[in-house]
Amino acid sequence: MVPDINTFRSHPDKLLIDHIQGVRNNSKKLTNSRIAELVAIFHDLGKMNPNFQDNFKKEKIVNGYANHAYLSAYVFFCAFACLPKNLNVLKQFLEVNDFTQNDLIALTVIIAKHHGNLPDFSPACRNNEDISSILSRNEIFELYKFLDLEINLPVFEFVNQFMHIVDFQKFLTMSKVRKCFSEEFIFNKDKNDSALDFFIDNQFVFACTIQADKADAGKIGNIIEEQLEAVQIFSNCFKTQLDSYLGKLDQNTEFNILRTTIRSHALRNINEGLNKGEHIYELTAPTGSGKTLMMLSLASEIIKEKGAKRIIYGLPFLSITEQVETVALNIFEGNEAFIQRIDSKSENKRFEKIQEELDNNPTEGRIQEANILEFQENTFAYPFVITTFVRFFETLLSNRNAELLKLPNFSKCIFLLDEIQALPPRLYSFFVAYIRKFCEKFDSYAIISTATQPNFELPYNNIEANEFFIDYKVPTPLLPIYYFDNELFNRYQIEFEKEPIDLDLLKESILLENQSVLIILNTIDDTKELYKKLLYEFEDDGLILLNTHFTPRHRKMKIYLAKRRLNQNKRVVVVSTQLIEAGVDIDFPVLYRDFATVSSIVQSAGRCNRNGKLGSLGKVKLFKLQKNGINRSSIIYQGKDKEILRFTTDSFLKNIYQEKELLNVQKDFFYRIQSELDFAKHAQSNPKLDIDFIKDIKECQYNKIGQFQLIDKHFFGEEIQYYVPRNINDFSFETLLELQRDLIFLLKESGDKSLICQKKRRVELKLKKMSGNILQLRINKNQTKPLQSEDSRYFNLYKIDLACYSFNEGVDLLGSEFII
């Protein structure tokens, strides 16, 4: 007897047929892709497995094969791989003329892996295998044994509720079909003609499926509709509030008048581009020209011309995300609920309040609201998201289920990407070309902003790159370069001392300066050593050390102290690593910079006479620090990156440059990067990978590409975190350990998922509260770890002994080299 398909459940309180329809409806809200709708129909069909259904019977113990995803995938494969009539129905449903074997494989894999991560489509052979396999052979063979026993699964009847096709049931047990599924399920990369489209489309379908599925399963399916309404509401008030804010700015200063002129020019040009159907724009403007307000104005223009859009503001450093958040909250006062900064240290006030209420009274309503807020953050479901490059670019290339939850909300979006030169140089034009393709496919727009003019052209002699990005055009420029020649942006002069110097000579040179000085060095060791050499020459807080061996809270305090002395016209000398070179609004009359790449040098120089108030040119001393006969810059720029340092040396031909002359230096530098470095190739150590993005995308190596990391942690040492207590009475770390023990107990002893989720959120909230006092140290094998005041740890987080840390000198850590 065939069971009634209307009796199957997908979840304890939901019928399978209702869940399928719910996911299908959610998919339609996220995308107009018929493929995503098709996957929604099939994704949980395997839950008809009677062993899976036994999960919902309290009196029954589940025995046998109870998985559902592979069963769903195999049913899909049998339905359309074996019968031409069914394949024609499929084409009609998808509204396509062609449906290839590669298409069949992709959708089968998406269904099979919708609770996991997208695998490589061209994997290497595993141990004891003659041929490679995209899906797990062991899982497949367990599925076959199950199907030999279960012959009455009403899979055809279920599919027929949604698509009228020919009965395919007999193929489930046919040996020839099984062999094809387990041994001949091979992706043909040579027939993957539109490789980039294929890669992005299937990744996006997978992402829409998992978001639609989780929204329906969590009984928050209406959140998708609500967040789209929120985007509409915020878009409606965006221009009014921004214009009101801009109208209140002082327009009487020469600088602000010029900034307004530049902003108006960019707005005229983006209007022309929008009328031509362009999706991606380049905003190259001098440091201090007001790029944040300019980018928000450009987003406003896109919304006015193209309708409501979500805004994702991506930045390379956490410190800048905090600054942009402050600006945005100030501009859009009264609509703060639409704005959310999302990074490792961001806080959500509403979530914190709900968590406190849950601790006292865990009602179903509060649990549901906490679920919704967590879902919003995990999916970037806010009208205005401020985040880091790491989250943005690693999501764009991800294969991981948790990361790809965000990707559907990258459609109908405006990407504001500032300081793009912070990306790995070999990937500048690759990422810009990739973003262009994504924007054109999903009705999104991008503003690529920089003050250092990277070259976004494809290498003209790279045939493969030009064929891969066949329709690529460089981003539409929004500003002419002549603004760089304006005397208001000619604020400093670089004096390049090409002969190497040591720290003692550097110290003497600094002491001869009678003004405030910012010194930016390449390694933490160098900053500490110079600080100690200068220590007895200064009183009070006239000398400040700044590097990542201080907590974020103390770094903020030190920058505040430096700015306060500058505002009081008191001399201050700051010794820092490059963490201060971007996103820190600070203005020194004199700046010393150890040799680095052109982009880093220009970014650093932007902290000198930033506001043009000196009445003369600020002084930037560029030098080559040397120790034991080795240039210190070579410690950072090792291996293949030596070429980038060589390009910089070749670009600085003269000893003296005014700011307005640096444009040609930058052009030459970025032309060398574009023409001489390997295009779209990336090497990293942890995990050890050599990614050739064009080749790997053609082969649909989702898992390999998904391991891409913007920051190669192993190269600069393994990262270990330390909590620095505020004082001896700070027991936050001990509270965290107690929460961890409670969570472990719940995981072992309780099956109550809501309690477990609630405790996990408590842990996450505690970590964010502690984040201002958490250090991230990169420790190499030959370096000594600091003392710990607590034997226990929370994963990779330890509590440091206060004897090893001070506000003035940071972590007392013996060893060799540290950077940043």
mmCIF file of N, CA and C in Angstrom, residues 391-400 404 702-708:
data_model
loop_
_atom_site.group_PDB
_atom_site.id
_atom_site.type_symbol
_atom_site.label_atom_id
_atom_site.label_comp_id
_atom_site.label_asym_id
_atom_site.label_seq_id
_atom_site.Cartn_x
_atom_site.Cartn_y
_atom_site.Cartn_z
ATOM 1 N N ARG A 391 34.446 39.613 5.236
ATOM 2 C CA ARG A 391 33.088 39.047 5.152
ATOM 3 C C ARG A 391 32.517 39.193 3.751
ATOM 4 N N PHE A 392 32.766 40.318 3.114
ATOM 5 C CA PHE A 392 32.179 40.557 1.798
ATOM 6 C C PHE A 392 32.778 39.637 0.744
ATOM 7 N N PHE A 393 34.088 39.658 0.591
ATOM 8 C CA PHE A 393 34.720 38.914 -0.501
ATOM 9 C C PHE A 393 34.722 37.405 -0.245
ATOM 10 N N GLU A 394 34.850 36.996 1.011
ATOM 11 C CA GLU A 394 34.827 35.561 1.294
ATOM 12 C C GLU A 394 33.419 34.997 1.149
ATOM 13 N N THR A 395 32.392 35.817 1.353
ATOM 14 C CA THR A 395 31.026 35.388 1.051
ATOM 15 C C THR A 395 30.832 35.257 -0.457
ATOM 16 N N LEU A 396 31.347 36.209 -1.202
ATOM 17 C CA LEU A 396 31.181 36.228 -2.653
ATOM 18 C C LEU A 396 31.748 34.963 -3.299
ATOM 19 N N LEU A 397 32.795 34.395 -2.702
ATOM 20 C CA LEU A 397 33.442 33.212 -3.268
ATOM 21 C C LEU A 397 33.176 31.941 -2.466
ATOM 22 N N SER A 398 32.333 32.024 -1.467
ATOM 23 C CA SER A 398 32.199 30.915 -0.519
ATOM 24 C C SER A 398 31.465 29.711 -1.099
ATOM 25 N N ASN A 399 31.725 28.567 -0.490
ATOM 26 C CA ASN A 399 30.944 27.343 -0.734
ATOM 27 C C ASN A 399 30.242 26.890 0.537
ATOM 28 N N ARG A 400 30.494 27.625 1.645
ATOM 29 C CA ARG A 400 30.026 27.169 2.949
ATOM 30 C C ARG A 400 28.587 27.593 3.203
ATOM 31 N N LEU A 404 27.052 31.377 2.849
ATOM 32 C CA LEU A 404 26.222 31.636 1.671
ATOM 33 C C LEU A 404 24.802 32.048 2.026
ATOM 34 N N TYR A 702 34.285 24.449 -6.110
ATOM 35 C CA TYR A 702 33.655 25.287 -5.096
ATOM 36 C C TYR A 702 34.358 25.185 -3.739
ATOM 37 N N ASN A 703 34.695 23.989 -3.333
ATOM 38 C CA ASN A 703 35.311 23.811 -2.016
ATOM 39 C C ASN A 703 36.701 24.437 -1.967
ATOM 40 N N LYS A 704 37.457 24.268 -3.024
ATOM 41 C CA LYS A 704 38.807 24.837 -3.072
ATOM 42 C C LYS A 704 38.736 26.356 -3.027
ATOM 43 N N ILE A 705 37.915 26.931 -3.889
ATOM 44 C CA ILE A 705 37.790 28.389 -3.929
ATOM 45 C C ILE A 705 37.194 28.910 -2.623
ATOM 46 N N GLY A 706 36.293 28.133 -2.041
ATOM 47 C CA GLY A 706 35.654 28.544 -0.787
ATOM 48 C C GLY A 706 36.598 28.636 0.391
ATOM 49 N N GLN A 707 37.807 28.077 0.250
ATOM 50 C CA GLN A 707 38.802 28.166 1.319
ATOM 51 C C GLN A 707 39.676 29.411 1.200
ATOM 52 N N PHE A 708 39.390 30.233 0.184
ATOM 53 C CA PHE A 708 40.132 31.477 -0.015
ATOM 54 C C PHE A 708 40.053 32.351 1.230
#
